[in-house]
PDB file of C-alpha atoms in Angstrom:
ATOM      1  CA  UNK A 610       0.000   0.000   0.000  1.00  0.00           C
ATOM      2  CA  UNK A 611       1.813   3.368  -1.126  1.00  0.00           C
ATOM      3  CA  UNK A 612       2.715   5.552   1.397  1.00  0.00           C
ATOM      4  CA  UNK A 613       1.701   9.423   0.893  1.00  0.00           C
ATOM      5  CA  UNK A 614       4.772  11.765   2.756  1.00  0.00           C
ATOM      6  CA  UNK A 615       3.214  14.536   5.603  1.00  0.00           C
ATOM      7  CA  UNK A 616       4.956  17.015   3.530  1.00  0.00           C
ATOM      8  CA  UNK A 617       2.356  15.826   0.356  1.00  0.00           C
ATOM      9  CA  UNK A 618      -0.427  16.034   2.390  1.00  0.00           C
ATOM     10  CA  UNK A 619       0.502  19.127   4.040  1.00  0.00           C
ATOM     11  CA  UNK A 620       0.152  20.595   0.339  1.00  0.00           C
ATOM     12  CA  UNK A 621      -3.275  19.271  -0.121  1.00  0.00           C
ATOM     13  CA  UNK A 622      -4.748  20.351   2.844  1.00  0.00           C
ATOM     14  CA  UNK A 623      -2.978  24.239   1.919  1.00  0.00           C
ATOM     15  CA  UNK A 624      -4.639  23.967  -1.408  1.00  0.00           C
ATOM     16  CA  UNK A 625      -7.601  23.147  -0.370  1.00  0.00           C
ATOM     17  CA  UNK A 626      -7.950  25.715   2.297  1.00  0.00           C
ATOM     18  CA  UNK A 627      -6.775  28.129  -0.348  1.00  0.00           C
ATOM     19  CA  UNK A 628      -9.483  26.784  -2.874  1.00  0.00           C
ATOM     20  CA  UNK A 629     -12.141  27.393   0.125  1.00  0.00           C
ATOM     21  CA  UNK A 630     -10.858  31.281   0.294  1.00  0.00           C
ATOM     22  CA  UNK A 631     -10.882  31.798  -3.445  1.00  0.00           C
ATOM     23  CA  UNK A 632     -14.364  30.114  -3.375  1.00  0.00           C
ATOM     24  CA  UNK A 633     -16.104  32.348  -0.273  1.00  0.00           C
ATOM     25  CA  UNK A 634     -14.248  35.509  -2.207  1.00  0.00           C
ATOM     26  CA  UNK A 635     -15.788  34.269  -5.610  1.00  0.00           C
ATOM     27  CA  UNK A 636     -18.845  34.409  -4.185  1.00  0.00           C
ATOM     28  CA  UNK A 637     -18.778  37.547  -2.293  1.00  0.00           C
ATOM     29  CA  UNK A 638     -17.346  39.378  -4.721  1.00  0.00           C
ATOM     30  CA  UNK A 639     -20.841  38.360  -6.954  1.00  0.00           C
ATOM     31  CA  UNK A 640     -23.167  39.096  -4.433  1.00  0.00           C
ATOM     32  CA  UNK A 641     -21.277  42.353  -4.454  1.00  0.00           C
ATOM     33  CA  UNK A 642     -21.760  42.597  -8.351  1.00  0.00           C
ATOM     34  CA  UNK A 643     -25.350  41.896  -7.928  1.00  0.00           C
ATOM     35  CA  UNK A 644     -27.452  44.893  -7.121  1.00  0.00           C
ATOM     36  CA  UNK A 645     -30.413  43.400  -6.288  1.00  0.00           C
ATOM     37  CA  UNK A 646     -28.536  42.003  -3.434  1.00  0.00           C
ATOM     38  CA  UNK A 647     -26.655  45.268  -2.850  1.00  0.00           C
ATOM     39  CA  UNK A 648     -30.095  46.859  -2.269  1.00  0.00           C
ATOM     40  CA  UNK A 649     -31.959  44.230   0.075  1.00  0.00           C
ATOM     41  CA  UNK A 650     -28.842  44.709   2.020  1.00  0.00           C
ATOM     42  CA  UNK A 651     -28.957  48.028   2.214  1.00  0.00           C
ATOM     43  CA  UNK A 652     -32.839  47.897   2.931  1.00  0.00           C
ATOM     44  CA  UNK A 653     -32.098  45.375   6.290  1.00  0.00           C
ATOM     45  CA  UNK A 654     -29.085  48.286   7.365  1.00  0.00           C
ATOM     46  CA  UNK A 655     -32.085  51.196   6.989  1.00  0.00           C
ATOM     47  CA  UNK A 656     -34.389  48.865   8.676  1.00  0.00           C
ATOM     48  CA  UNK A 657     -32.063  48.319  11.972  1.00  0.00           C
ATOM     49  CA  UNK A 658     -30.875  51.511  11.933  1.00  0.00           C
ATOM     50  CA  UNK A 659     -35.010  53.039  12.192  1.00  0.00           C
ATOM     51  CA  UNK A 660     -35.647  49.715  14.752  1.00  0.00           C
ATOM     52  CA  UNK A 661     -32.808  51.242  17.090  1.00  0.00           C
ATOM     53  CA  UNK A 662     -34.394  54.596  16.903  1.00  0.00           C
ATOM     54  CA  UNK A 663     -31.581  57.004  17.812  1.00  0.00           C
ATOM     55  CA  UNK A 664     -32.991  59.984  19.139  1.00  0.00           C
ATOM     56  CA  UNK A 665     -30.768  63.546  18.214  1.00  0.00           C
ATOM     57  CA  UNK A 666     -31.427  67.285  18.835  1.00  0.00           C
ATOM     58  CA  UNK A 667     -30.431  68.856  15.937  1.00  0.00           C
ATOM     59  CA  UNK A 668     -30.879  72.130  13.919  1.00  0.00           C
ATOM     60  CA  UNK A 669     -32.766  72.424  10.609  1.00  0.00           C
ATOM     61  CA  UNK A 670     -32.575  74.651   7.725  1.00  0.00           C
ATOM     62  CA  UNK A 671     -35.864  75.178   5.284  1.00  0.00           C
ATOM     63  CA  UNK A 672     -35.908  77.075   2.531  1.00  0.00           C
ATOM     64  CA  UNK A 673     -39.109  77.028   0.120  1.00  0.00           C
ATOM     65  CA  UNK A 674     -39.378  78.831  -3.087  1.00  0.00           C
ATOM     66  CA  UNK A 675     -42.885  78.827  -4.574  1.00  0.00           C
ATOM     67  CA  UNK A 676     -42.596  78.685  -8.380  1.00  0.00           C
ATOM     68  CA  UNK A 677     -44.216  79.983 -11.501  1.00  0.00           C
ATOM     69  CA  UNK A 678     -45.598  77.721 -14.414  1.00  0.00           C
ATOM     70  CA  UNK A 679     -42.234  78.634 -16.099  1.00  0.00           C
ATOM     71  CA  UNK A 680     -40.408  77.457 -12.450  1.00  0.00           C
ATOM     72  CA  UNK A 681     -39.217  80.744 -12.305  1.00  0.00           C
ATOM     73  CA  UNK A 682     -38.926  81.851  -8.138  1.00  0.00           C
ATOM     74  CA  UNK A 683     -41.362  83.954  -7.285  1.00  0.00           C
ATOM     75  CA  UNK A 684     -41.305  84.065  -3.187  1.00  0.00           C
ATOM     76  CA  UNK A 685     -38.506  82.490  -0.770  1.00  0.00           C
ATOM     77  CA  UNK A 686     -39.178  81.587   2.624  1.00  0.00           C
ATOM     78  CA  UNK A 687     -36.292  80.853   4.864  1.00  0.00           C
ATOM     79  CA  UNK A 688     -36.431  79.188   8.457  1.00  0.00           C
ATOM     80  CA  UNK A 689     -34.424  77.416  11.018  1.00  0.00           C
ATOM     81  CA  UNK A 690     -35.073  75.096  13.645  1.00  0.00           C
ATOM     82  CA  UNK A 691     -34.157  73.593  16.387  1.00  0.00           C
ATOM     83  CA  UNK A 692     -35.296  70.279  16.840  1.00  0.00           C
ATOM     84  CA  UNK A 693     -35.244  68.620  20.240  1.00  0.00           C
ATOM     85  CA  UNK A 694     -36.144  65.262  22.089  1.00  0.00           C
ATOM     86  CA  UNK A 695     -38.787  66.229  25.115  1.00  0.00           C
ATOM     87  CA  UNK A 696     -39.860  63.387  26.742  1.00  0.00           C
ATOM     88  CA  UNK A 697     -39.380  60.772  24.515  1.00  0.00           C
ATOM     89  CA  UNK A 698     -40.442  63.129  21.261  1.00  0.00           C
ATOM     90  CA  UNK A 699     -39.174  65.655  19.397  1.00  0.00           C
ATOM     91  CA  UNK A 700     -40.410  69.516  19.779  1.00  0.00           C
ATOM     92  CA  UNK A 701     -39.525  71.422  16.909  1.00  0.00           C
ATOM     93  CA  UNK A 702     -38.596  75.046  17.769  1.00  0.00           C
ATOM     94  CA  UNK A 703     -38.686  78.144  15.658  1.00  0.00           C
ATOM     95  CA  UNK A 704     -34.752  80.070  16.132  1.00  0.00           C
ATOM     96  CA  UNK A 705     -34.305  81.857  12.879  1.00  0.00           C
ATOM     97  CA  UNK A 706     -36.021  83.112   9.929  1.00  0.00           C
ATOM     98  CA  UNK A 707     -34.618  84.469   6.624  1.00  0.00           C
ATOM     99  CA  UNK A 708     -31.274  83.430   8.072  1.00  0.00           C
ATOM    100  CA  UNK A 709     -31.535  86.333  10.562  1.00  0.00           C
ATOM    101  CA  UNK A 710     -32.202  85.781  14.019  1.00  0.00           C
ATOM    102  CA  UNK A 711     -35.538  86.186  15.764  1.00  0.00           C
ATOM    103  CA  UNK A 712     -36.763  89.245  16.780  1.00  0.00           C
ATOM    104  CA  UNK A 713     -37.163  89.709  21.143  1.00  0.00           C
ATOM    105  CA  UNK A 714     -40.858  89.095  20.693  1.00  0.00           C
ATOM    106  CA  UNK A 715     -40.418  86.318  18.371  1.00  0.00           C
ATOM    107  CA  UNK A 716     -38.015  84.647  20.434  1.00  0.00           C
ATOM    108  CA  UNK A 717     -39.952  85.257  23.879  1.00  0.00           C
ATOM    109  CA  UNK A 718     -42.977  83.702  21.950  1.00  0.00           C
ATOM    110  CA  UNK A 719     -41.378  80.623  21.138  1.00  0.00           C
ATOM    111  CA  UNK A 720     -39.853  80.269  24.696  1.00  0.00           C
ATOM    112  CA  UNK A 721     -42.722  79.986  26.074  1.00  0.00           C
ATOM    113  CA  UNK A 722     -44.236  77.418  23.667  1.00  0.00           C
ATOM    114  CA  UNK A 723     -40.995  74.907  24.345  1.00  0.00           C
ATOM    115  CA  UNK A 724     -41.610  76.045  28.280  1.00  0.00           C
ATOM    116  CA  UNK A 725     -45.560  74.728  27.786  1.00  0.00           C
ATOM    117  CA  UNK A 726     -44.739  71.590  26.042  1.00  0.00           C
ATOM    118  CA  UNK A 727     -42.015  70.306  28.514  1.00  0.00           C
ATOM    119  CA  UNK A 728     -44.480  71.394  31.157  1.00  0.00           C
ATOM    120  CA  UNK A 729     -47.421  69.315  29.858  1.00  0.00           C
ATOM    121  CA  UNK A 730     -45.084  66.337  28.872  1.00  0.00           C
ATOM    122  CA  UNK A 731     -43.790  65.676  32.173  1.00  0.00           C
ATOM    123  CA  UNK A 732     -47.441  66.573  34.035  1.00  0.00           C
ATOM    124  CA  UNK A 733     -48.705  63.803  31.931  1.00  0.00           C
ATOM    125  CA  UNK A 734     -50.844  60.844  32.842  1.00  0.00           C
ATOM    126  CA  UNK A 735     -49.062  57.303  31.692  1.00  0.00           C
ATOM    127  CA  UNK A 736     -51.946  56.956  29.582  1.00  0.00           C
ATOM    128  CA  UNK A 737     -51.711  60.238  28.077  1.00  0.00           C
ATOM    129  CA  UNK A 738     -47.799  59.726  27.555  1.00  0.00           C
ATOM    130  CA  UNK A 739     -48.922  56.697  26.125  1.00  0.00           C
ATOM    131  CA  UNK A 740     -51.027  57.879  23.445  1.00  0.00           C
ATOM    132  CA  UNK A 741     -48.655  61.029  22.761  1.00  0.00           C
ATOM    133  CA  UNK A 742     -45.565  58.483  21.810  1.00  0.00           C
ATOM    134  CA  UNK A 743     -47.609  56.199  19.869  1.00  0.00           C
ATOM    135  CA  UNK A 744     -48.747  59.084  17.730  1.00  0.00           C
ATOM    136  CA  UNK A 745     -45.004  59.722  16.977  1.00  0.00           C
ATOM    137  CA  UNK A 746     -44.607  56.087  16.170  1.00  0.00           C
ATOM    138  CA  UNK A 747     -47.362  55.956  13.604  1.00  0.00           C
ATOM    139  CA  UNK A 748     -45.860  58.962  11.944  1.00  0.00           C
ATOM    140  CA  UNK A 749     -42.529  57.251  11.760  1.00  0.00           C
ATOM    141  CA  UNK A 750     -43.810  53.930  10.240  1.00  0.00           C
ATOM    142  CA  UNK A 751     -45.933  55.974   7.743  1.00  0.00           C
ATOM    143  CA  UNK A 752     -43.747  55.387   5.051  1.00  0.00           C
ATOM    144  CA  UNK A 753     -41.502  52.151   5.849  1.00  0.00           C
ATOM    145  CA  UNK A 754     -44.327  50.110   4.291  1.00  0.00           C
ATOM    146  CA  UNK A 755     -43.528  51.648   1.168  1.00  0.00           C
ATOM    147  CA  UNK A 756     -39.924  51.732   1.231  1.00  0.00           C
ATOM    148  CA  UNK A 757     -40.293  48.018   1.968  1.00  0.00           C
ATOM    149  CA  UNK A 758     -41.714  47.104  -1.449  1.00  0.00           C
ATOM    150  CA  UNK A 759     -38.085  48.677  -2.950  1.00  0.00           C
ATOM    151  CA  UNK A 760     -36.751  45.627  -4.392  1.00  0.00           C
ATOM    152  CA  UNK A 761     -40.048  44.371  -6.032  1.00  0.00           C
ATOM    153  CA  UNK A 762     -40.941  47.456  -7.814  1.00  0.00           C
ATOM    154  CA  UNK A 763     -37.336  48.459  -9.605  1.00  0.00           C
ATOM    155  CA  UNK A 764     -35.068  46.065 -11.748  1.00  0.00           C
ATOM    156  CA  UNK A 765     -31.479  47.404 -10.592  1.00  0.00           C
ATOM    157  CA  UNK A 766     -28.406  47.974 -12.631  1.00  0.00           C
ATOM    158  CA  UNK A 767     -25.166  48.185 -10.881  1.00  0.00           C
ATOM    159  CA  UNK A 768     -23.252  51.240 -12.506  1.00  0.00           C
ATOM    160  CA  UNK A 769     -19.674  51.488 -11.016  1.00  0.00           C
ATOM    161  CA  UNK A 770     -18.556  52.644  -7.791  1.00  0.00           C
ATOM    162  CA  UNK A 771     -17.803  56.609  -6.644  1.00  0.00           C
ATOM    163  CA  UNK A 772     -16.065  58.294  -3.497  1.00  0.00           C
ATOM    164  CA  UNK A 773     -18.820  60.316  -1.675  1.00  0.00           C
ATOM    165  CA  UNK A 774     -16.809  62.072   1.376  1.00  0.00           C
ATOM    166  CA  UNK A 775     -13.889  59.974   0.910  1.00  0.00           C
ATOM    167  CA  UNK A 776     -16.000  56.658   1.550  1.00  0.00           C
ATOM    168  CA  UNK A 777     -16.803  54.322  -1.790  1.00  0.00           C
ATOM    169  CA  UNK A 778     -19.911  53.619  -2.822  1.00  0.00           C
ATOM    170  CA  UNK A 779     -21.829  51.735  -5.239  1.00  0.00           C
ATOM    171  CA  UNK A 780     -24.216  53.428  -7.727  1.00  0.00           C
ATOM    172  CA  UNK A 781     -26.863  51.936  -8.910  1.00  0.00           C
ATOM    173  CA  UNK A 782     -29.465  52.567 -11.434  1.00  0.00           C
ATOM    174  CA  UNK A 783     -33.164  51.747 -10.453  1.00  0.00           C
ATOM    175  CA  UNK A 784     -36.241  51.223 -13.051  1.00  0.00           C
ATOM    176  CA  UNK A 785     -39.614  50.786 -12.812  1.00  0.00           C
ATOM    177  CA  UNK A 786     -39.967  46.843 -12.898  1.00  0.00           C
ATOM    178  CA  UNK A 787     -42.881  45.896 -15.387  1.00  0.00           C
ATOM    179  CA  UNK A 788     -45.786  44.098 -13.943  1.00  0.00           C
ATOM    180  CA  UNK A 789     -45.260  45.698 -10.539  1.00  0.00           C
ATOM    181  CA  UNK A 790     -48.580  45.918  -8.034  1.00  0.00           C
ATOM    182  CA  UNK A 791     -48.136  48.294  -5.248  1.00  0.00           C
ATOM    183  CA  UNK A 792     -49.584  47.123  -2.248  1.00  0.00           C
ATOM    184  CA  UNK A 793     -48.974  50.420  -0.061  1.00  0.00           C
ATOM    185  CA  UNK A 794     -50.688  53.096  -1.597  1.00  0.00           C
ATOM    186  CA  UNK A 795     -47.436  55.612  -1.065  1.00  0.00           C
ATOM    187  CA  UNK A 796     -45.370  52.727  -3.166  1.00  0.00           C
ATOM    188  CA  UNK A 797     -47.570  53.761  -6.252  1.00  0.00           C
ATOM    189  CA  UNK A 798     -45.183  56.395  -7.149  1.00  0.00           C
ATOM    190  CA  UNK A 799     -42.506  53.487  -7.992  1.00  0.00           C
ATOM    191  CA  UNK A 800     -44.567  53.032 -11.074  1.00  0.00           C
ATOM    192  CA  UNK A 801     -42.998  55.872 -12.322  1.00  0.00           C
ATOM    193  CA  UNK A 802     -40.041  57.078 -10.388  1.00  0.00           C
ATOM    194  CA  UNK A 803     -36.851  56.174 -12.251  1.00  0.00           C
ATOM    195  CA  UNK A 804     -33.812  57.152 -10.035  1.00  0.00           C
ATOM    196  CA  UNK A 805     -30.140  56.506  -8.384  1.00  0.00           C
ATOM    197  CA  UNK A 806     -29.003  55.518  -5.416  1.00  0.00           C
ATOM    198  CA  UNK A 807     -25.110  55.567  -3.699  1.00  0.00           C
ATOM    199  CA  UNK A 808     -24.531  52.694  -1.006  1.00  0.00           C
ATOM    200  CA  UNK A 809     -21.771  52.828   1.731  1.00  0.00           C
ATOM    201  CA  UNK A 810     -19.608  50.230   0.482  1.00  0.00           C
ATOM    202  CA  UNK A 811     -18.508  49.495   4.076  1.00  0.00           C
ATOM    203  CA  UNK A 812     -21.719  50.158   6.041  1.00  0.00           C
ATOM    204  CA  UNK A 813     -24.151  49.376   3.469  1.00  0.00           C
ATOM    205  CA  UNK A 814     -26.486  52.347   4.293  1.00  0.00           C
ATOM    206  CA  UNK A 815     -27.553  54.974   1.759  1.00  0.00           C
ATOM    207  CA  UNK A 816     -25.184  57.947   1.281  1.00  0.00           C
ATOM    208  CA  UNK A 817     -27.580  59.379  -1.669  1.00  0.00           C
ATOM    209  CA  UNK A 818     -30.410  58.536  -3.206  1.00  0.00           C
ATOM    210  CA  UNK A 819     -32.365  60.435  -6.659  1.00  0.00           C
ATOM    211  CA  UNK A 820     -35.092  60.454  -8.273  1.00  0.00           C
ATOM    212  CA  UNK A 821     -37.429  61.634 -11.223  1.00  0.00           C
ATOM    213  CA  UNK A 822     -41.133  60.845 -12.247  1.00  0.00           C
ATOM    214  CA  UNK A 823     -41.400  59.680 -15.804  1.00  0.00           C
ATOM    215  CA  UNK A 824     -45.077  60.331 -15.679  1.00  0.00           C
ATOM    216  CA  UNK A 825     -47.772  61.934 -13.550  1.00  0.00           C
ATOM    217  CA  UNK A 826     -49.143  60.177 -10.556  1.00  0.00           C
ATOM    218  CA  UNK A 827     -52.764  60.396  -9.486  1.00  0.00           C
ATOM    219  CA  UNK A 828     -53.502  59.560  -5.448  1.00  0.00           C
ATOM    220  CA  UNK A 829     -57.016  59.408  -4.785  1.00  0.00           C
ATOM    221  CA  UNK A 830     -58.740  59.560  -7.998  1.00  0.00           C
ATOM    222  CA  UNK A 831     -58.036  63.239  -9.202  1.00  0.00           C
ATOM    223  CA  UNK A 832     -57.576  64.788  -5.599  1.00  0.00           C
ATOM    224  CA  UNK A 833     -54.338  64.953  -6.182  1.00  0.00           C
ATOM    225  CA  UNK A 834     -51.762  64.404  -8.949  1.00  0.00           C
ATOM    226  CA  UNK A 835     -47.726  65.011  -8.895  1.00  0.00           C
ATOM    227  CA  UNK A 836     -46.939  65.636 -12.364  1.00  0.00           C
ATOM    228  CA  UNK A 837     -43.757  64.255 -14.553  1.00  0.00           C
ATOM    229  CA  UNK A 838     -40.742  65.843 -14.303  1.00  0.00           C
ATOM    230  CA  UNK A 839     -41.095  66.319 -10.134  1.00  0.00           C
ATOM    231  CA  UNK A 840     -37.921  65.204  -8.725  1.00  0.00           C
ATOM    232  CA  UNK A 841     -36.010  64.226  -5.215  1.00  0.00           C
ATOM    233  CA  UNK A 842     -32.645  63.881  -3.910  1.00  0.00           C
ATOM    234  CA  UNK A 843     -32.247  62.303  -0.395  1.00  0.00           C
ATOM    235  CA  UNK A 844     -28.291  62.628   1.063  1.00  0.00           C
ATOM    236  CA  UNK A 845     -27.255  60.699   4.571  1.00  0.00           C
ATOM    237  CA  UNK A 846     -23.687  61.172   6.344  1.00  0.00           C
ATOM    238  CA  UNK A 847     -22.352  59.146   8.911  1.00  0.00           C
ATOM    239  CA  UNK A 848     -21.748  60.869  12.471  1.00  0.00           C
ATOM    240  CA  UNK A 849     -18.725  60.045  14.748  1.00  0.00           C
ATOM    241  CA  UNK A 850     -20.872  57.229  16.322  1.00  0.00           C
ATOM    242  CA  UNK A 851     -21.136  55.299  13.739  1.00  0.00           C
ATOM    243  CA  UNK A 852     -24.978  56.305  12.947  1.00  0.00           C
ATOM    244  CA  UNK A 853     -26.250  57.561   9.317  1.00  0.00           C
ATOM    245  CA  UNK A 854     -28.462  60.159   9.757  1.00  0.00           C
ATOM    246  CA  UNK A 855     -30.054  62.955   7.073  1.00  0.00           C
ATOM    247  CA  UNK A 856     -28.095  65.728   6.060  1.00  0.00           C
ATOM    248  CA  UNK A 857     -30.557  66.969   2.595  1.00  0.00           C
ATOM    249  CA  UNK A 858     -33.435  67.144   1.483  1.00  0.00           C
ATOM    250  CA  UNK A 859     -34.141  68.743  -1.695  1.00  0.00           C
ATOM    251  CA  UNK A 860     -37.578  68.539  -3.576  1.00  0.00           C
ATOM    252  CA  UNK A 861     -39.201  70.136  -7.126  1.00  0.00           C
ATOM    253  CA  UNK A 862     -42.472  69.401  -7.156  1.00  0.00           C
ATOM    254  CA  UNK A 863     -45.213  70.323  -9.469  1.00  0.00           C
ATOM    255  CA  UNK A 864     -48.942  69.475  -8.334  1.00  0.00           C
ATOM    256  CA  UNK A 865     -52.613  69.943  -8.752  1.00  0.00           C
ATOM    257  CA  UNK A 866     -54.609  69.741  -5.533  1.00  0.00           C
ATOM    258  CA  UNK A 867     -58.568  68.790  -6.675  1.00  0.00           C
ATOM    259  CA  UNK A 868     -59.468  70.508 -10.141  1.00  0.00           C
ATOM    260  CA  UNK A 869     -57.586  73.815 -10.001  1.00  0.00           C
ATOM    261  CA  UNK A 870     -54.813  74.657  -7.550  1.00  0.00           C
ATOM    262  CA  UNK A 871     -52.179  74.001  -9.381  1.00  0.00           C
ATOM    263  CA  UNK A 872     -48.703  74.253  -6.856  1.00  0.00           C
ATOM    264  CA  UNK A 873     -45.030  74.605  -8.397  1.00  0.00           C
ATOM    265  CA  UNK A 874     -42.361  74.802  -5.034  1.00  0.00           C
ATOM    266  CA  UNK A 875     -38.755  73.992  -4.829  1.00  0.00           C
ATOM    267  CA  UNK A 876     -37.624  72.827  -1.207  1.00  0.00           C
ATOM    268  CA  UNK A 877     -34.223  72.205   0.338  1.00  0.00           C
ATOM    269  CA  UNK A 878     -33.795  71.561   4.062  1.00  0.00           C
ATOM    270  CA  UNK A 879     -30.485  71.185   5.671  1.00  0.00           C
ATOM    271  CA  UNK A 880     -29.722  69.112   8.324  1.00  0.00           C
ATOM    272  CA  UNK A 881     -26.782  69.823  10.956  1.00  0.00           C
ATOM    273  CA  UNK A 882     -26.026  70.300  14.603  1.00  0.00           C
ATOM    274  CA  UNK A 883     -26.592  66.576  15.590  1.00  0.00           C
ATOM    275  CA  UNK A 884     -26.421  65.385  18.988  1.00  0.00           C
ATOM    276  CA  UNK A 885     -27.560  62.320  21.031  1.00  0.00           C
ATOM    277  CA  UNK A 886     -30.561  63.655  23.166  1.00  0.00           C
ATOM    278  CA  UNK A 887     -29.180  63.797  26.662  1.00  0.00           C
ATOM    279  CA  UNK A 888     -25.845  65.376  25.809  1.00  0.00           C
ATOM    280  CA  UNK A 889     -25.122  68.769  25.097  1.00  0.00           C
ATOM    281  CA  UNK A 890     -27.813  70.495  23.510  1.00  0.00           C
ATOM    282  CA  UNK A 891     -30.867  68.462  26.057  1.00  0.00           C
ATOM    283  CA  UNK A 892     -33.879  69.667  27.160  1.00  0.00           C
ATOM    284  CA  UNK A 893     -31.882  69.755  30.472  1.00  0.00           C
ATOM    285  CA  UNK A 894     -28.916  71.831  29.057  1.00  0.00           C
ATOM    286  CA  UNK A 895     -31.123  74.165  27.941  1.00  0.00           C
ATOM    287  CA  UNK A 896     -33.412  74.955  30.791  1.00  0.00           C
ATOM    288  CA  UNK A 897     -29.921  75.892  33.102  1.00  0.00           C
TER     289      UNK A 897
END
């Protein structure tokens, strides 16, 4: 019976365990290629990121410019806020306007409104509590239904990869997929809404995502229609933590509300100032 030398089966057991690395790195490296899997993984980051519900005061910037029928501006509206968690829920508070700040009346008016709420938040029954932080849940989960139904209603090309604030990212091209059925009825805009998105190569979560209608949209019968042409562009960074959270919003929008108003605005809001509610920048910071 031949004898095999430990040296020969030293070699074997190297190339195999090579053979298993160039396998698993095979394979990764197509589910990488494959944006369909690119997005679903980017879908379960957003979904555990909006599960662990990190609360932050922060400070936003809105700026609104109602259009003409030619999209020309024709009034700007500028204001600032400062959002922050009060009681377990944010209160939004007005601090600026036309990038100037608030005049003494303006600012003693909104004192006292962030004075009232903390005051009725923590006089609060449990049952009133109860009901006031369900309310904010409902308005969160308003629209992960829709975002749910993502991979059903596009077919996905994968377009390269880009550096977004030094981090790479894939790009990827998204299509309405024929045959789709929205369920939700927020999802029936991805009928028509052909767009881009950027995903965090590392952290899988979306750095920027775009998008255009093809064709108008009708909710509700004629109530309301959003016409072709409206667009969005959604942009995330990633804090110090470790968290993704919004940093732009920008929207052009063109709708008719019911058989006449006709609306044409252009909206951007900024997004900055973040910090975990509790540290500097609390409810409790604030009142000292």
């Amino acid at each position: 019976m031949p004898v095999v030398s430990e040296n020969r089966v030293s070699r074997r057991r190297v190339q195999k365990g090579v053979q298993r690395i160039l396998l698993l790195l095979a394979c990764s490296g197509a589910l990488a290629a494959d944006p369909l899997a690119i997005v679903k993984r980017s879908l379960e980051a957003e979904e555990a990121s909006w599960k662990r519900d990190s609360r932050y005061n922060l400070v936003q910037r809105v700026e609104t410019h109602d259009l003409d029928g030619n999209n020309r501006r024709k009034e700007t509206q500028i204001r600032t806020f400062r959002w922050q968690v009060v009681e377990g829920a944010p209160f939004r508070r007005l601090i600026a306007q036309d990038d100037k700040p608030l005049t003494d009346e303006q600012e003693a008016r909104e004192q006292e409104r962030f004075e009232k709420a903390i005051e009725e938040r923590r006089n609060e029954s449990p049952a009133e509590r109860a009901e006031r932080l369900e309310n904010y849940e409902k308005r969160r989960t308003e629209n992960r239904a829709a975002v749910r139904e993502i991979p059903e209603a596009f077919s996905f090309r994968l377009l390269g990869e880009e550096v977004i604030n030094g981090r790479p990212a894939y790009v990827i091209e998204g299509k309405p997929r024929p045959g789709y059925r929205h369920r939700d009825r927020r999802a029936k805009l991805f009928t028509e809404l052909h767009g881009k998105m950027w995903v965090d190569k590392e952290d899988f979560r979306w750095v920027r995502v775009e998008g255009e209608l093809a064709d108008t949209v009708t909710f509700g019968w004629i109530m309301v229609r959003l016409h072709k042409g409206s667009r969005i562009r959604i942009e995330q960074m990633r804090l110090p933590d470790g968290e993704w959270v919004p940093s732009n919003l920008w929207t052009h929008l063109s709708v008719r509300l019911g058989l006449i108003r006709h609306v044409h605005v252009e909206h951007t809001a900024d997004y900055r100032e973040y910090s975990r509610a509790g540290e500097a920048g609390s409810v409790s910071a604030t009142l000292k």
